[in-house]
Short mmCIF file of C-alpha atoms in Angstrom, two decimals:
data_model
loop_
_atom_site.label_atom_id
_atom_site.label_comp_id
_atom_site.label_asym_id
_atom_site.label_seq_id
_atom_site.Cartn_x
_atom_site.Cartn_y
_atom_site.Cartn_z
CA CYS A 1 73.60 144.63 130.50
CA LEU A 2 76.40 147.14 131.15
CA LEU A 3 73.93 150.00 130.90
CA SER A 4 71.54 148.39 133.36
CA ARG A 5 74.40 148.22 135.89
CA GLY A 6 75.08 151.92 135.55
CA LEU A 7 78.25 151.46 133.55
CA GLY A 8 77.24 153.55 130.59
CA ASP A 9 74.94 156.14 129.07
CA VAL A 10 72.76 156.28 125.94
CA TYR A 11 72.17 159.41 123.93
CA LYS A 12 69.64 159.71 121.12
CA ARG A 13 70.37 162.32 118.51
CA GLN A 14 68.29 162.37 115.31
CA ASN A 15 67.69 158.61 115.39
CA ILE A 16 71.38 157.76 115.91
CA TYR A 17 71.88 155.92 119.17
CA LEU A 18 75.19 156.73 120.87
CA ILE A 19 76.17 154.10 123.41
CA LYS A 20 79.04 155.18 125.69
CA LEU A 21 80.57 152.31 127.62
CA LEU A 22 82.65 153.24 130.71
CA PHE A 23 85.40 150.91 131.92
CA PHE A 24 86.99 150.48 135.36
CA ASN A 25 90.50 151.89 135.91
CA ALA A 26 90.59 153.54 132.50
CA ASP A 27 89.70 156.83 130.94
CA ASP A 28 89.03 155.21 127.55
CA SER A 29 85.52 155.07 126.11
CA ILE A 30 83.88 153.59 123.00
CA ILE A 31 81.27 155.32 120.88
CA LEU A 32 79.10 152.86 118.89
CA PHE A 33 76.99 154.21 116.04
CA VAL A 34 73.95 152.00 115.44
CA LYS A 35 72.31 152.08 112.02
CA GLU A 36 69.25 154.34 111.95
CA ARG A 37 66.09 152.41 112.74
CA ILE A 38 64.05 153.68 109.80
CA ILE A 39 66.69 152.63 107.28
CA GLN A 40 67.21 149.34 109.12
CA ASN A 41 63.48 148.54 109.04
CA VAL A 42 63.26 149.30 105.33
CA SER A 43 66.45 147.39 104.52
CA GLU A 44 65.30 144.22 106.28
CA ALA A 45 61.84 144.29 104.68
CA ALA A 46 63.08 145.02 101.16
CA LYS A 47 65.97 142.55 100.90
CA ASN A 48 65.92 140.56 97.63
CA GLN A 49 62.47 141.92 96.68
CA ARG A 50 61.05 144.05 93.89
CA ILE A 51 59.17 146.82 95.68
CA ALA A 52 56.36 149.13 94.58
CA VAL A 53 56.38 152.02 97.04
CA GLY A 54 53.26 154.14 97.39
CA VAL A 55 54.28 157.82 97.35
CA SER A 56 51.78 160.66 97.66
CA GLY A 57 54.40 163.38 98.13
CA GLY A 58 53.58 163.87 101.83
CA VAL A 59 56.29 163.75 104.48
CA ASP A 60 55.63 160.13 105.54
CA SER A 61 55.84 158.59 102.07
CA MET A 62 58.77 160.79 101.07
CA VAL A 63 60.71 159.69 104.16
CA LEU A 64 59.94 156.07 103.27
CA LEU A 65 61.17 156.73 99.74
CA ARG A 66 64.39 158.36 101.00
CA ALA A 67 64.94 155.43 103.39
CA LEU A 68 64.68 153.07 100.40
CA ILE A 69 67.26 155.16 98.53
CA GLU A 70 69.63 154.97 101.52
CA ALA A 71 68.98 151.26 102.13
CA LYS A 72 69.68 150.48 98.46
CA LYS A 73 73.31 151.50 99.02
CA SER A 74 73.94 148.41 101.17
CA THR A 75 71.06 146.01 100.45
CA ASP A 76 70.13 144.10 97.28
CA PHE A 77 66.59 144.95 96.08
CA SER A 78 64.86 147.03 93.43
CA PHE A 79 61.94 149.43 93.64
CA PHE A 80 59.75 151.81 91.70
CA ILE A 81 57.36 154.57 92.76
CA VAL A 82 53.58 154.35 92.49
CA ASN A 83 51.74 157.66 92.68
CA ILE A 84 47.93 157.77 92.54
CA GLU A 85 46.06 160.97 91.73
CA HIS A 86 42.61 160.49 93.25
CA GLY A 87 40.77 163.23 91.37
CA ILE A 88 39.52 164.92 94.55
CA ARG A 89 41.59 168.10 95.04
CA GLY A 90 41.80 169.29 91.45
CA GLN A 91 44.92 171.21 90.45
CA SER A 92 46.47 170.88 93.90
CA SER A 93 46.39 167.09 93.67
CA GLU A 94 47.83 167.17 90.15
CA ASN A 95 50.66 169.40 91.40
CA ASP A 96 51.48 166.85 94.11
CA SER A 97 51.71 164.10 91.49
CA ARG A 98 53.96 166.30 89.37
CA PHE A 99 56.21 166.89 92.41
CA VAL A 100 56.62 163.13 92.91
CA ALA A 101 57.32 162.54 89.22
CA ASP A 102 59.93 165.33 89.17
CA PHE A 103 61.66 163.94 92.28
CA ALA A 104 61.74 160.47 90.72
CA ARG A 105 63.15 161.82 87.47
CA SER A 106 65.90 163.78 89.25
CA HIS A 107 66.96 160.63 91.16
CA GLY A 108 66.69 158.23 88.22
CA ILE A 109 63.82 156.24 89.78
CA GLU A 110 60.98 154.70 87.78
CA CYS A 111 57.65 156.36 88.62
CA ARG A 112 54.23 155.07 87.59
CA THR A 113 51.42 157.58 87.95
CA PHE A 114 47.78 156.48 88.00
CA LYS A 115 44.72 158.71 87.85
CA VAL A 116 41.45 157.45 89.37
CA ASP A 117 38.03 159.06 89.74
CA SER A 118 37.20 158.83 93.44
CA LEU A 119 34.33 161.32 93.24
CA ARG A 120 32.58 159.27 90.56
CA ARG A 121 32.98 156.05 92.51
CA ALA A 122 31.76 157.68 95.74
CA LYS A 123 28.60 158.83 93.98
CA GLU A 124 28.05 155.52 92.20
CA PHE A 125 28.49 153.31 95.29
CA GLY A 126 27.26 155.67 98.01
CA GLU A 127 30.70 155.81 99.64
CA THR A 128 32.54 158.71 101.25
CA GLU A 129 35.35 160.27 99.22
CA GLU A 130 37.85 158.65 101.62
CA GLU A 131 36.31 155.20 101.16
CA ALA A 132 36.19 155.50 97.38
CA ALA A 133 39.78 156.73 97.20
CA ARG A 134 40.98 153.85 99.38
CA VAL A 135 39.18 151.20 97.29
CA LEU A 136 40.58 152.59 94.04
CA ARG A 137 44.07 153.04 95.51
CA TYR A 138 44.26 149.46 96.72
CA GLY A 139 42.82 148.31 93.40
CA VAL A 140 45.89 149.77 91.69
CA PHE A 141 48.25 148.15 94.21
CA GLN A 142 46.47 144.79 93.99
CA LYS A 143 46.75 144.70 90.20
CA LEU A 144 50.50 145.32 90.43
CA LEU A 145 50.80 142.38 92.83
CA ILE A 146 48.58 140.08 90.77
CA ASP A 147 50.33 140.95 87.50
CA GLY A 148 53.71 140.21 89.10
CA ASP A 149 55.04 143.74 88.58
CA CYS A 150 56.24 143.69 92.19
CA ASP A 151 56.73 141.26 95.08
CA LYS A 152 55.64 143.69 97.80
CA VAL A 153 53.86 147.03 98.10
CA PHE A 154 55.46 149.36 100.67
CA LEU A 155 53.18 151.81 102.49
CA ALA A 156 54.22 154.60 104.87
CA HIS A 157 51.82 154.01 107.79
CA HIS A 158 53.43 154.67 111.17
CA GLU A 159 52.67 154.47 114.91
CA ASP A 160 50.45 157.55 114.94
CA ASP A 161 48.44 156.21 112.00
CA GLN A 162 47.99 152.94 113.87
CA ALA A 163 46.70 154.72 116.98
CA GLU A 164 44.24 156.74 114.89
CA THR A 165 43.04 153.60 113.10
CA VAL A 166 42.42 151.71 116.34
CA LEU A 167 40.60 154.66 117.92
CA MET A 168 38.45 155.13 114.81
CA ARG A 169 37.50 151.46 114.90
CA ILE A 170 36.65 151.66 118.59
CA ILE A 171 34.32 154.57 117.87
CA ARG A 172 32.63 152.58 115.09
CA GLY A 173 32.19 149.51 117.29
CA THR A 174 34.85 147.02 116.23
CA GLY A 175 35.80 143.55 117.48
CA ILE A 176 39.12 141.97 118.45
CA LYS A 177 40.27 141.78 114.83
CA GLY A 178 39.54 145.46 114.31
CA LEU A 179 41.46 146.35 117.48
CA SER A 180 44.48 144.61 115.96
CA GLY A 181 44.75 147.56 113.60
CA MET A 182 47.09 147.38 110.64
CA GLN A 183 49.68 144.63 110.40
CA LYS A 184 53.32 145.21 109.52
CA GLU A 185 53.00 142.74 106.64
CA THR A 186 49.89 141.13 105.21
CA ARG A 187 49.07 139.68 101.77
CA GLY A 188 51.87 141.50 99.98
CA TYR A 189 51.48 144.85 101.75
CA VAL A 190 54.39 145.92 103.97
CA ARG A 191 54.44 148.80 106.46
CA PRO A 192 58.09 149.06 107.53
CA LEU A 193 57.44 152.26 109.55
CA LEU A 194 54.55 150.88 111.59
CA ASP A 195 56.63 150.84 114.79
CA VAL A 196 58.13 154.28 114.06
CA SER A 197 56.68 157.44 115.61
CA LYS A 198 55.77 160.58 113.71
CA GLU A 199 58.44 162.39 115.72
CA GLU A 200 61.12 160.02 114.42
CA ILE A 201 59.87 160.51 110.87
CA LEU A 202 60.12 164.29 111.23
CA ASP A 203 63.63 163.96 112.74
CA PHE A 204 64.65 161.85 109.73
CA GLN A 205 63.16 164.41 107.34
CA LYS A 206 65.21 167.20 108.89
CA LYS A 207 68.46 165.23 108.97
CA TYR A 208 68.24 164.22 105.31
CA ASP A 209 66.49 167.42 104.20
CA VAL A 210 63.73 165.37 102.54
CA PRO A 211 61.44 167.54 100.36
CA TYR A 212 57.69 167.00 100.61
CA VAL A 213 54.35 168.62 99.88
CA VAL A 214 51.47 169.35 102.24
CA ASP A 215 47.95 168.15 101.49
CA GLU A 216 45.82 171.08 102.63
CA SER A 217 42.78 168.83 103.04
CA ASN A 218 44.52 167.15 106.00
CA PHE A 219 43.58 170.18 108.09
CA GLU A 220 39.87 170.03 107.26
CA ASN A 221 38.13 168.36 110.18
CA ASP A 222 35.00 167.41 108.22
CA LYS A 223 36.65 164.01 107.62
CA THR A 224 36.64 161.50 110.49
CA ARG A 225 40.34 160.69 110.40
CA ASN A 226 41.33 164.35 110.25
CA LEU A 227 39.13 165.12 113.25
CA ILE A 228 40.76 162.30 115.20
CA ARG A 229 44.26 163.33 114.12
CA ASN A 230 43.94 167.08 114.58
CA GLU A 231 41.74 167.35 117.67
CA ILE A 232 40.94 164.11 119.49
CA MET A 233 44.40 162.49 119.65
CA PRO A 234 46.18 165.66 120.84
CA LEU A 235 43.56 166.00 123.58
CA LEU A 236 43.95 162.35 124.64
CA ASN A 237 47.74 162.64 124.62
CA ARG A 238 47.47 165.50 127.10
CA ALA A 239 46.08 162.98 129.60
CA GLY A 240 48.87 160.48 128.95
CA ASP A 241 50.60 158.57 126.15
CA ALA A 242 47.39 157.69 124.29
CA THR A 243 49.29 156.96 121.07
CA GLY A 244 51.55 154.43 122.81
CA SER A 245 48.65 152.88 124.71
CA LEU A 246 46.56 152.39 121.56
CA ASN A 247 49.54 150.79 119.82
CA ARG A 248 50.04 148.43 122.76
CA LEU A 249 46.33 147.58 122.64
CA SER A 250 46.63 146.73 118.94
CA ARG A 251 49.54 144.35 119.64
CA ILE A 252 47.65 142.62 122.48
CA ALA A 253 44.56 142.33 120.25
CA ALA A 254 46.67 140.87 117.43
CA ASP A 255 48.00 138.15 119.75
CA THR A 256 44.47 137.41 120.96
CA GLU A 257 43.17 137.29 117.39
CA GLU A 258 45.88 134.82 116.41
CA PHE A 259 44.69 132.43 119.15
CA LEU A 260 40.96 132.89 118.46
CA SER A 261 41.47 132.19 114.76
CA THR A 262 42.22 128.56 115.70
CA LEU A 263 38.58 128.25 116.93
CA ASP A 264 36.87 129.86 113.92
CA LEU A 265 33.86 128.25 112.25
CA PRO A 266 34.52 127.01 108.69
CA LEU A 267 33.22 129.12 105.82
CA GLU A 268 31.63 127.65 102.69
CA ILE A 269 33.33 129.76 100.03
CA SER A 270 32.20 129.57 96.40
CA LYS A 271 32.87 131.74 93.36
CA ASP A 272 30.61 134.61 94.42
CA SER A 273 29.24 133.78 97.87
CA VAL A 274 30.23 132.80 101.40
CA GLY A 275 28.05 130.58 103.59
CA ILE A 276 27.99 129.91 107.35
CA ASP A 277 26.30 126.90 108.94
CA VAL A 278 24.20 128.36 111.76
CA LYS A 279 23.02 125.18 113.46
CA ASN A 280 23.65 126.04 117.14
CA PRO A 281 27.17 127.52 117.09
CA PRO A 282 28.21 129.67 120.11
CA VAL A 283 27.17 133.30 119.50
CA PHE A 284 30.74 134.50 120.01
CA LEU A 285 32.07 132.26 117.23
CA LEU A 286 29.11 133.10 115.00
CA LYS A 287 29.91 136.81 115.34
CA ARG A 288 33.50 136.10 114.33
CA ALA A 289 32.32 134.01 111.39
CA ILE A 290 30.11 136.89 110.20
CA ARG A 291 33.08 139.26 110.19
CA ASN A 292 35.24 136.63 108.46
CA ALA A 293 32.57 136.22 105.78
CA PHE A 294 32.80 139.93 104.97
CA LEU A 295 36.58 139.61 104.75
CA ALA A 296 36.23 136.66 102.38
CA LEU A 297 34.16 138.91 100.08
CA GLY A 298 36.87 141.57 100.20
CA VAL A 299 35.12 143.90 102.67
CA GLU A 300 37.83 144.78 105.17
CA LYS A 301 36.39 147.83 106.94
CA ASP A 302 33.24 149.55 108.16
CA VAL A 303 31.59 146.34 109.38
CA GLU A 304 30.35 147.33 112.83
CA GLU A 305 28.68 145.58 115.75
CA LYS A 306 25.33 146.99 114.66
CA HIS A 307 25.66 145.16 111.33
CA VAL A 308 26.51 141.89 113.10
CA LEU A 309 23.44 142.23 115.34
CA ILE A 310 21.18 142.85 112.33
CA ILE A 311 22.49 139.65 110.73
CA LEU A 312 21.96 137.67 113.95
CA ASP A 313 18.37 138.94 114.00
CA LEU A 314 17.97 137.50 110.50
CA LEU A 315 18.23 134.00 111.99
CA GLN A 316 14.80 134.46 113.59
CA LYS A 317 13.12 135.27 110.28
CA GLU A 318 11.63 133.04 107.59
CA ASN A 319 13.72 131.25 105.00
CA GLY A 320 14.73 133.51 102.13
CA ALA A 321 14.72 136.69 104.24
CA SER A 322 17.63 138.99 103.46
CA VAL A 323 19.25 142.26 104.55
CA ASP A 324 21.47 144.74 102.70
CA MET A 325 24.88 145.46 104.19
CA PRO A 326 27.71 147.93 103.37
CA TYR A 327 29.60 147.67 100.07
CA GLY A 328 26.75 145.98 98.23
CA VAL A 329 26.77 142.80 100.34
CA VAL A 330 23.44 140.97 100.70
CA VAL A 331 22.99 138.48 103.54
CA THR A 332 20.28 135.84 103.08
CA LYS A 333 18.90 133.16 105.36
CA GLU A 334 18.91 129.89 103.43
CA TYR A 335 17.59 127.05 105.57
CA ASP A 336 20.40 126.16 108.03
CA LYS A 337 22.81 128.69 106.57
CA ILE A 338 23.30 132.40 106.19
CA VAL A 339 24.85 133.32 102.87
CA PHE A 340 26.81 136.47 102.02
CA SER A 341 26.93 137.59 98.41
CA LYS A 342 27.46 140.73 96.37
CA SER A 343 24.19 142.24 95.14
CA LYS A 344 23.51 141.72 91.43
CA GLN A 345 21.09 143.32 89.02
CA LYS A 346 18.63 140.75 87.65
CA GLN A 347 19.53 139.74 84.10
CA VAL A 348 17.00 138.65 81.49
CA PHE A 349 18.31 136.36 78.76
CA THR A 350 16.74 134.36 75.91
CA THR A 351 18.35 132.54 73.00
CA PRO A 352 16.96 129.91 70.56
CA PHE A 353 17.44 126.30 71.59
CA ALA A 354 20.30 124.64 69.71
CA THR A 355 22.61 121.71 70.17
CA GLY A 356 26.32 122.21 70.75
CA LYS A 357 27.66 124.97 72.96
CA VAL A 358 25.29 127.86 73.72
CA ALA A 359 26.38 131.02 75.58
CA PHE A 360 24.19 131.84 78.58
CA LEU A 361 25.08 134.84 80.82
CA ASP A 362 28.44 133.86 82.37
CA LYS A 363 27.92 130.18 81.58
CA THR A 364 28.03 127.86 78.60
CA VAL A 365 25.19 125.37 78.11
CA ILE A 366 26.46 122.19 76.44
CA ILE A 367 23.96 120.01 74.55
CA ASP A 368 25.56 117.01 72.95
CA LYS A 369 25.46 113.26 72.61
CA THR A 370 28.66 113.04 74.66
CA ALA A 371 28.65 116.13 76.84
CA LYS A 372 31.53 116.06 79.28
CA SER A 373 30.87 117.91 82.52
CA LYS A 374 33.28 118.76 85.27
CA ASP A 375 33.38 116.71 88.44
CA GLY A 376 30.37 117.43 90.63
CA VAL A 377 28.32 119.02 87.82
CA LYS A 378 25.07 117.18 87.11
CA THR A 379 24.53 116.07 83.50
CA LEU A 380 20.94 115.35 82.39
CA THR A 381 19.85 113.05 79.57
CA PHE A 382 16.72 113.78 77.49
CA ASP A 383 14.91 112.90 74.25
CA LEU A 384 15.87 115.57 71.70
CA SER A 385 12.89 114.69 69.45
CA LYS A 386 10.50 115.83 72.19
CA ILE A 387 11.88 119.40 72.22
CA PRO A 388 9.30 121.36 70.18
CA ALA A 389 10.13 123.89 67.49
CA GLY A 390 10.40 127.38 68.95
CA ALA A 391 11.93 126.21 72.25
CA VAL A 392 14.43 128.59 73.85
CA ILE A 393 17.14 128.61 76.50
CA ARG A 394 16.32 131.43 78.90
CA THR A 395 16.18 132.78 82.42
CA ARG A 396 13.04 132.22 84.48
CA GLU A 397 9.88 134.28 84.02
CA ASP A 398 6.73 134.95 86.03
CA GLY A 399 4.16 132.21 85.47
CA ASP A 400 6.64 129.45 84.63
CA VAL A 401 5.45 125.89 85.37
CA PHE A 402 7.36 122.62 85.47
CA THR A 403 6.24 119.00 85.20
CA LYS A 404 8.64 116.90 87.25
CA PHE A 405 10.33 113.76 85.92
CA SER A 406 8.01 111.64 88.07
CA GLY A 407 4.94 113.60 86.97
CA GLY A 408 2.97 116.34 88.67
CA THR A 409 2.97 119.95 87.48
CA LYS A 410 3.64 122.90 89.78
CA LYS A 411 4.80 126.50 89.66
CA LEU A 412 8.52 126.74 88.97
CA GLY A 413 9.00 128.86 92.11
CA ASP A 414 7.41 126.15 94.26
CA TYR A 415 9.59 123.54 92.58
CA PHE A 416 12.72 125.58 93.40
CA THR A 417 11.53 125.83 97.02
CA ASP A 418 11.03 122.06 97.20
CA LYS A 419 14.55 121.58 95.87
CA LYS A 420 15.92 124.15 98.36
CA ILE A 421 17.47 126.20 95.57
CA PRO A 422 18.37 129.63 97.04
CA LYS A 423 16.51 132.63 95.62
CA ARG A 424 19.79 134.39 94.77
CA GLU A 425 20.69 131.53 92.38
CA ARG A 426 17.34 131.11 90.61
CA ASP A 427 17.74 133.95 88.11
CA GLU A 428 21.02 132.47 86.83
CA ILE A 429 19.83 128.90 86.18
CA PRO A 430 19.48 128.06 82.45
CA LEU A 431 16.03 126.77 81.49
CA VAL A 432 14.86 125.08 78.30
CA ALA A 433 11.26 126.19 77.73
CA ILE A 434 8.45 126.61 75.27
CA GLY A 435 6.20 129.46 76.30
CA LYS A 436 5.71 129.18 80.07
CA ASP A 437 6.27 125.44 80.04
CA VAL A 438 9.77 124.63 81.40
CA LEU A 439 11.14 121.43 79.88
CA ILE A 440 14.60 121.31 81.49
CA VAL A 441 16.04 122.97 84.59
CA VAL A 442 19.68 122.64 83.57
CA GLY A 443 21.79 121.00 86.25
CA THR A 444 18.74 119.93 88.29
CA GLU A 445 16.01 117.94 86.48
CA ILE A 446 14.25 117.31 83.16
CA SER A 447 10.50 117.47 82.70
CA ASP A 448 8.42 114.34 82.38
CA LYS A 449 7.58 115.63 78.89
CA VAL A 450 11.11 115.13 77.47
CA LYS A 451 12.25 112.03 79.32
CA ILE A 452 13.68 109.04 77.52
CA ASN A 453 11.52 105.89 77.24
CA GLU A 454 11.57 102.59 75.37
CA ASN A 455 10.43 104.35 72.17
CA THR A 456 13.29 106.86 72.13
CA LYS A 457 15.66 106.25 69.22
CA PRO A 458 19.40 106.24 70.10
CA GLU A 459 20.14 109.17 67.78
CA TYR A 460 17.80 111.37 69.88
CA ILE A 461 19.43 110.69 73.24
CA PHE A 462 21.27 113.89 74.17
CA GLU A 463 22.96 115.19 77.31
CA ILE A 464 22.72 118.72 78.69
CA THR A 465 24.88 120.47 81.28
CA SER A 466 26.36 123.89 81.95
CA GLU A 467 29.67 125.23 83.16
CA ASP A 468 30.99 128.59 84.26
CA ASN A 469 33.03 130.50 81.74
#
């Protein structure tokens, strides 16, 4: 208030704000030293937490690490370093990891180093080296969170990173959620420098003489982010404060996203799939639901407008039609729903029929006089004496036929269609069969050939069900 009335001046020197208050009828003045913003941000976010801090050895992560060291002097928390060697830059990358380990050792800080094979993953999943490295890196962080090794993971993303992320998403064709960019804290990940500029980080580095290493690949513009960072953003900043504008856009988008999330369509989430009811929802909300379905499957990036439009086009196709999406996601039209699932290789399985508990893929088939199924799991009763010798429990095969409980034989595929059983589930349903004759579709129906009647003796009345392991 005093400053706004012209009664004082503010000076900024290396992130220390000097506020000089001038008083009437006096020559006295007061100099107030405000705690440095970087340390303050880190201190507030870390209080009473056990922190795993991601440190690559670059200037950003080393400044974050030094800020934690400084904050620890006045704030109660604990932390350890996580360094991940991605297996991309050979000896240079290994040297960077060694630098981080040596720094940690000299300061008495615990350092956990992980080595991952990004090149192998990129080849195996058809990803870029950047994508593969990111997936593996966050896999390490996520395991630390799940195992309870830490309460939070600190990452060194800053304002300039945020601007680059938003611009990159705009180029790829993102929606409101994508424009929101990175969040300061989400699901255990904390970015205490997200409202700090690169200039402030470099000022901090000079003041505290923070050592760091330089990743030479950051200057190679064959990678999208490097091209944006090294060429496009400097050019845009010549026309104005593009970095600031993109950060403001991300904050506006985040507020908008928070409101729109109250209107979102519900998702039908199961163990390995996500479904959306597509009976006449507004297109805008359907597009949001599609993006949310990817998120529910753990796909948080590279879903573009073109992918959403391909999925919308799927609604006009016949039941069972499907399309392949990034990161191994398959989207299938199933009657009044579209279902998102991770692609799986078809598994063939056969084992001799036996009572008791029988392992079947990732399930257990239970055949007993008193089988106890979980709530909502259908248990079928049949005449054990009618199961012929040589019967097996297996996955479906070409040419299978099934005689329904009420009579009438048809191809197993046609039976599944009548029952509206999705194609993606059919290869994982346990069947009891002899040759091509299916006697029991576990969890759905028994054949007329093994049903109980007035001649069935009590000792041959058995129940069959299955449950996920």
